[in-house]
């Protein structure tokens, strides 16, 4: 029974690696022709690679400290601050958060609008 379970695990491991490899090949072939919406495949995420070892989650208002310690709140507030400076908005006169995608942003805009 142990031998059968070991073979099944080996088969699943091999299958998983075949799927990963074929996906990688497929995505690299698309990278040459996808240049925009909804994302840009020609972006180097290397600098962010070190953060991919963590389950980062932003819970709630980015301007209120969270009890969840693994967050990227400081980046989110930094982006909001950057846009506020760009649009010459005073520090205490703006609020917002960075959404995961355009759909979430549109839904939140409908909610608060």
Coordinates of N, CA and C in Angstrom, one line a residue:
X1 N 0.8 -1.2 0.0 CA 0.0 0.0 0.0 C 0.9 1.3 0.0
X2 N 2.0 1.2 0.7 CA 2.9 2.4 0.8 C 3.5 2.6 -0.6
X3 N 3.8 1.5 -1.3 CA 4.4 1.7 -2.6 C 3.4 2.3 -3.6
X4 N 2.2 2.0 -3.5 CA 1.1 2.5 -4.4 C 1.0 4.0 -4.1
X5 N 1.0 4.4 -2.8 CA 0.8 5.8 -2.4 C 2.1 6.6 -2.9
X6 N 3.2 6.0 -2.7 CA 4.5 6.6 -3.2 C 4.4 6.9 -4.7
X7 N 4.0 5.9 -5.4 CA 3.9 6.0 -6.9 C 2.9 7.1 -7.3
X8 N 1.7 7.1 -6.5 CA 0.7 8.1 -6.8 C 1.3 9.5 -6.5
X9 N 2.0 9.7 -5.5 CA 2.6 11.0 -5.1 C 3.6 11.4 -6.2
X10 N 4.4 10.4 -6.7 CA 5.4 10.7 -7.7 C 4.7 11.1 -9.0
X11 N 3.6 10.4 -9.3 CA 2.9 10.7 -10.5 C 2.3 12.1 -10.4
X12 N 1.7 12.5 -9.3 CA 1.1 13.8 -9.1 C 2.2 14.9 -9.2
X13 N 3.4 14.6 -8.6 CA 4.5 15.5 -8.6 C 5.0 15.8 -10.1
X14 N 5.1 14.7 -10.8 CA 5.5 14.8 -12.2 C 4.5 15.5 -13.1
X15 N 3.2 15.2 -12.8 CA 2.1 15.9 -13.5 C 2.1 17.4 -13.2
X16 N 2.3 17.7 -12.0 CA 2.3 19.1 -11.6 C 3.5 19.8 -12.3
X17 N 4.6 19.2 -12.3 CA 5.8 19.8 -13.0 C 5.6 20.0 -14.5
X18 N 4.9 19.0 -15.1 CA 4.6 19.1 -16.5 C 3.6 20.3 -16.8
X19 N 2.6 20.4 -15.9 CA 1.7 21.5 -16.0 C 2.4 22.9 -15.9
X20 N 3.3 23.0 -14.9 CA 4.0 24.2 -14.6 C 4.9 24.5 -15.8
X21 N 5.6 23.5 -16.3 CA 6.5 23.8 -17.5 C 5.8 24.2 -18.7
X22 N 4.7 23.5 -19.0 CA 3.9 23.8 -20.2 C 3.3 25.2 -20.1
X23 N 2.8 25.6 -18.9 CA 2.3 26.9 -18.6 C 3.4 27.9 -18.8
X24 N 4.5 27.7 -18.3 CA 5.6 28.6 -18.4 C 6.0 28.8 -19.9
X25 N 6.1 27.8 -20.7 CA 6.4 27.9 -22.1 C 5.3 28.7 -22.8
X26 N 4.0 28.4 -22.5 CA 2.9 29.1 -23.1 C 2.9 30.6 -22.8
X27 N 3.1 30.9 -21.5 CA 3.1 32.3 -21.1 C 4.3 33.1 -21.7
X28 N 5.5 32.4 -21.8 CA 6.6 33.1 -22.4 C 6.3 33.4 -23.9
X29 N 5.6 32.5 -24.6 CA 5.3 32.7 -26.0 C 4.3 33.8 -26.1
X30 N 3.4 34.0 -25.1 CA 2.5 35.2 -25.2 C 3.1 36.5 -24.8
X31 N 4.2 36.4 -24.0 CA 4.8 37.6 -23.5 C 5.3 38.5 -24.7
X32 N 5.6 37.9 -25.8 CA 6.1 38.7 -27.0 C 5.0 39.6 -27.6
X33 N 3.7 39.2 -27.4 CA 2.6 39.9 -28.1 C 1.7 40.6 -27.2
X34 N 1.7 40.4 -25.9 CA 0.7 41.0 -25.0 C 1.4 42.3 -24.4
X35 N 0.9 43.5 -24.7 CA 1.5 44.7 -24.3 C 0.7 45.6 -23.4
X36 N -0.5 45.2 -23.1 CA -1.3 46.1 -22.2 C -2.4 45.4 -21.5
X37 N -3.5 45.9 -21.6 CA -4.7 45.5 -20.8 C -4.9 44.0 -20.8
X38 N -5.2 43.4 -19.7 CA -5.3 44.0 -18.4 C -4.0 44.1 -17.6
X39 N -3.0 43.7 -18.2 CA -1.7 43.8 -17.5 C -0.6 43.8 -18.5
X40 N 0.6 44.1 -18.1 CA 1.7 44.2 -19.0 C 2.7 43.0 -18.7
X41 N 2.9 42.1 -19.6 CA 3.7 41.0 -19.4 C 5.2 41.3 -19.5
X42 N 5.5 42.5 -19.9 CA 6.9 42.9 -20.0 C 7.3 43.8 -18.8
X43 N 7.0 43.3 -17.6 CA 7.3 44.0 -16.4 C 8.2 43.1 -15.5
X44 N 9.3 43.7 -15.0 CA 10.2 42.9 -14.2 C 9.8 43.0 -12.8
X45 N 9.3 41.9 -12.2 CA 8.9 41.8 -10.8 C 10.1 41.4 -9.9
X46 N 11.3 41.4 -10.4 CA 12.4 40.9 -9.7 C 12.6 41.6 -8.3
X47 N 12.4 42.9 -8.3 CA 12.6 43.6 -7.0 C 11.5 43.2 -6.0
X48 N 10.4 42.7 -6.4 CA 9.3 42.3 -5.5 C 9.4 40.9 -5.2
X49 N 10.3 40.1 -5.8 CA 10.3 38.7 -5.6 C 10.5 38.3 -4.2
X50 N 11.3 39.1 -3.4 CA 11.6 38.7 -2.0 C 10.3 38.8 -1.2
X51 N 9.3 39.5 -1.6 CA 8.1 39.7 -0.8 C 7.1 38.5 -1.1
X52 N 7.4 37.7 -2.2 CA 6.4 36.7 -2.5 C 6.5 35.5 -1.6
X53 N 7.3 35.5 -0.6 CA 7.4 34.4 0.4 C 6.4 34.6 1.5
X54 N 5.6 35.7 1.4 CA 4.7 36.0 2.5 C 3.3 36.1 2.0
X55 N 2.3 35.8 2.8 CA 0.9 36.0 2.5 C 0.5 37.4 3.0
X56 N 0.8 38.4 2.1 CA 0.5 39.8 2.5 C -0.9 40.1 2.2
X57 N -1.6 40.8 3.2 CA -3.0 41.1 3.0 C -3.2 42.5 3.7
X58 N -3.9 43.3 3.0 CA -4.3 44.6 3.5 C -5.8 44.5 4.0
X59 N -5.9 44.6 5.3 CA -7.3 44.5 5.9 C -7.8 45.9 6.3
X60 N -8.9 46.3 5.7 CA -9.5 47.5 6.1 C -8.8 48.8 5.6
X61 N -9.0 49.9 6.3 CA -8.6 51.2 6.0 C -7.1 51.3 6.0
X62 N -6.4 51.7 4.9 CA -5.0 51.8 4.9 C -4.4 52.8 5.8
X63 N -5.2 53.8 6.3 CA -4.7 54.8 7.2 C -4.9 54.5 8.6
X64 N -5.5 53.3 8.9 CA -5.6 52.9 10.3 C -4.8 51.6 10.5
X65 N -3.9 51.6 11.5 CA -3.1 50.5 11.7 C -3.9 49.2 12.0
X66 N -3.5 48.1 11.3 CA -4.1 46.8 11.4 C -3.5 46.0 12.5
X67 N -4.3 45.0 13.0 CA -3.7 44.1 14.0 C -3.0 42.9 13.2
X68 N -3.2 42.9 11.9 CA -2.5 41.9 11.1 C -1.2 42.4 10.7
X69 N -0.1 41.8 11.1 CA 1.2 42.4 10.9 C 1.8 42.2 9.6
X70 N 1.3 41.3 8.8 CA 1.9 41.0 7.4 C 1.1 41.7 6.4
X71 N 1.3 43.0 6.3 CA 0.5 43.8 5.3 C 1.5 44.7 4.5
X72 N 0.9 45.3 3.5 CA 1.7 46.2 2.6 C 1.1 47.6 2.7
X73 N 0.5 47.9 3.8 CA -0.1 49.2 4.1 C 0.8 50.4 3.7
X74 N 2.0 50.3 4.1 CA 3.0 51.4 3.9 C 3.1 51.7 2.4
X75 N 3.1 50.7 1.5 CA 3.1 50.8 0.1 C 1.9 51.5 -0.4
X76 N 0.7 51.0 0.1 CA -0.6 51.5 -0.4 C -0.7 53.0 0.0
X77 N -0.4 53.4 1.2 CA -0.4 54.8 1.6 C 0.6 55.6 0.8
X78 N 1.7 55.0 0.5 CA 2.7 55.7 -0.3 C 2.2 56.0 -1.7
X79 N 1.5 55.1 -2.3 CA 0.9 55.4 -3.7 C -0.2 56.4 -3.6
X80 N -1.0 56.4 -2.5 CA -2.0 57.4 -2.4 C -1.4 58.8 -2.1
X81 N -0.3 58.8 -1.3 CA 0.4 60.1 -1.1 C 1.0 60.6 -2.4
X82 N 1.5 59.7 -3.2 CA 2.1 60.2 -4.5 C 1.1 60.8 -5.4
X83 N -0.1 60.2 -5.5 CA -1.2 60.8 -6.3 C -1.7 62.1 -5.7
X84 N -1.7 62.1 -4.4 CA -2.2 63.4 -3.7 C -1.2 64.5 -4.0
X85 N 0.1 64.3 -4.0 CA 1.1 65.3 -4.3 C 0.9 65.7 -5.8
X86 N 0.7 64.7 -6.7 CA 0.6 65.0 -8.1 C -0.6 65.9 -8.4
X87 N -1.7 65.7 -7.7 CA -2.9 66.5 -7.9 C -3.0 67.6 -6.9
X88 N -1.9 67.8 -6.1 CA -1.9 69.0 -5.2 C -3.0 68.9 -4.2
X89 N -3.2 67.8 -3.5 CA -4.3 67.6 -2.5 C -3.6 67.6 -1.2
X90 N -4.1 68.4 -0.2 CA -3.5 68.5 1.1 C -3.6 67.2 1.8
X91 N -2.6 66.9 2.7 CA -2.5 65.7 3.4 C -3.7 65.1 4.1
X92 N -4.5 65.9 4.8 CA -5.7 65.5 5.5 C -7.0 65.6 4.6
X93 N -6.9 65.8 3.4 CA -8.0 66.0 2.5 C -8.3 64.9 1.5
X94 N -7.6 63.8 1.7 CA -7.9 62.7 0.8 C -7.9 61.3 1.5
X95 N -8.6 60.4 0.9 CA -8.6 59.0 1.5 C -8.8 58.1 0.3
X96 N -8.4 56.9 0.4 CA -8.6 55.9 -0.7 C -7.9 54.7 -0.3
X97 N -8.0 53.7 -1.2 CA -7.2 52.5 -1.1 C -6.9 52.0 -2.5
X98 N -6.0 51.1 -2.6 CA -5.6 50.6 -3.9 C -6.3 49.3 -4.1
X99 N -7.0 49.2 -5.2 CA -7.8 47.9 -5.4 C -7.0 46.9 -6.1
X100 N -7.5 45.7 -6.2 CA -6.8 44.6 -6.8 C -7.0 44.7 -8.3
X101 N -8.1 45.3 -8.8 CA -8.3 45.4 -10.2 C -9.3 46.5 -10.5
X102 N -9.5 46.7 -11.8 CA -10.4 47.8 -12.2 C -11.9 47.5 -11.8
X103 N -12.3 46.2 -11.8 CA -13.6 45.9 -11.4 C -13.9 46.2 -10.0
X104 N -13.0 45.9 -9.1 CA -13.1 46.2 -7.7 C -13.2 47.7 -7.5
X105 N -12.3 48.4 -8.2 CA -12.3 49.9 -8.2 C -13.7 50.5 -8.6
X106 N -14.2 49.9 -9.7 CA -15.5 50.4 -10.2 C -16.6 50.1 -9.2
X107 N -16.6 48.9 -8.6 CA -17.6 48.5 -7.6 C -17.5 49.4 -6.4
X108 N -16.3 49.7 -5.9 CA -16.2 50.6 -4.8 C -16.6 52.0 -5.1
X109 N -16.3 52.5 -6.3 CA -16.8 53.8 -6.8 C -18.3 53.9 -6.8
X110 N -19.0 52.8 -7.2 CA -20.4 52.8 -7.2 C -20.9 52.8 -5.7
X111 N -20.3 52.1 -4.9 CA -20.7 52.0 -3.5 C -20.6 53.4 -2.8
X112 N -19.5 54.1 -3.0 CA -19.3 55.4 -2.3 C -19.9 56.5 -3.1
X113 N -20.2 56.3 -4.4 CA -20.8 57.4 -5.2 C -22.3 57.5 -5.0

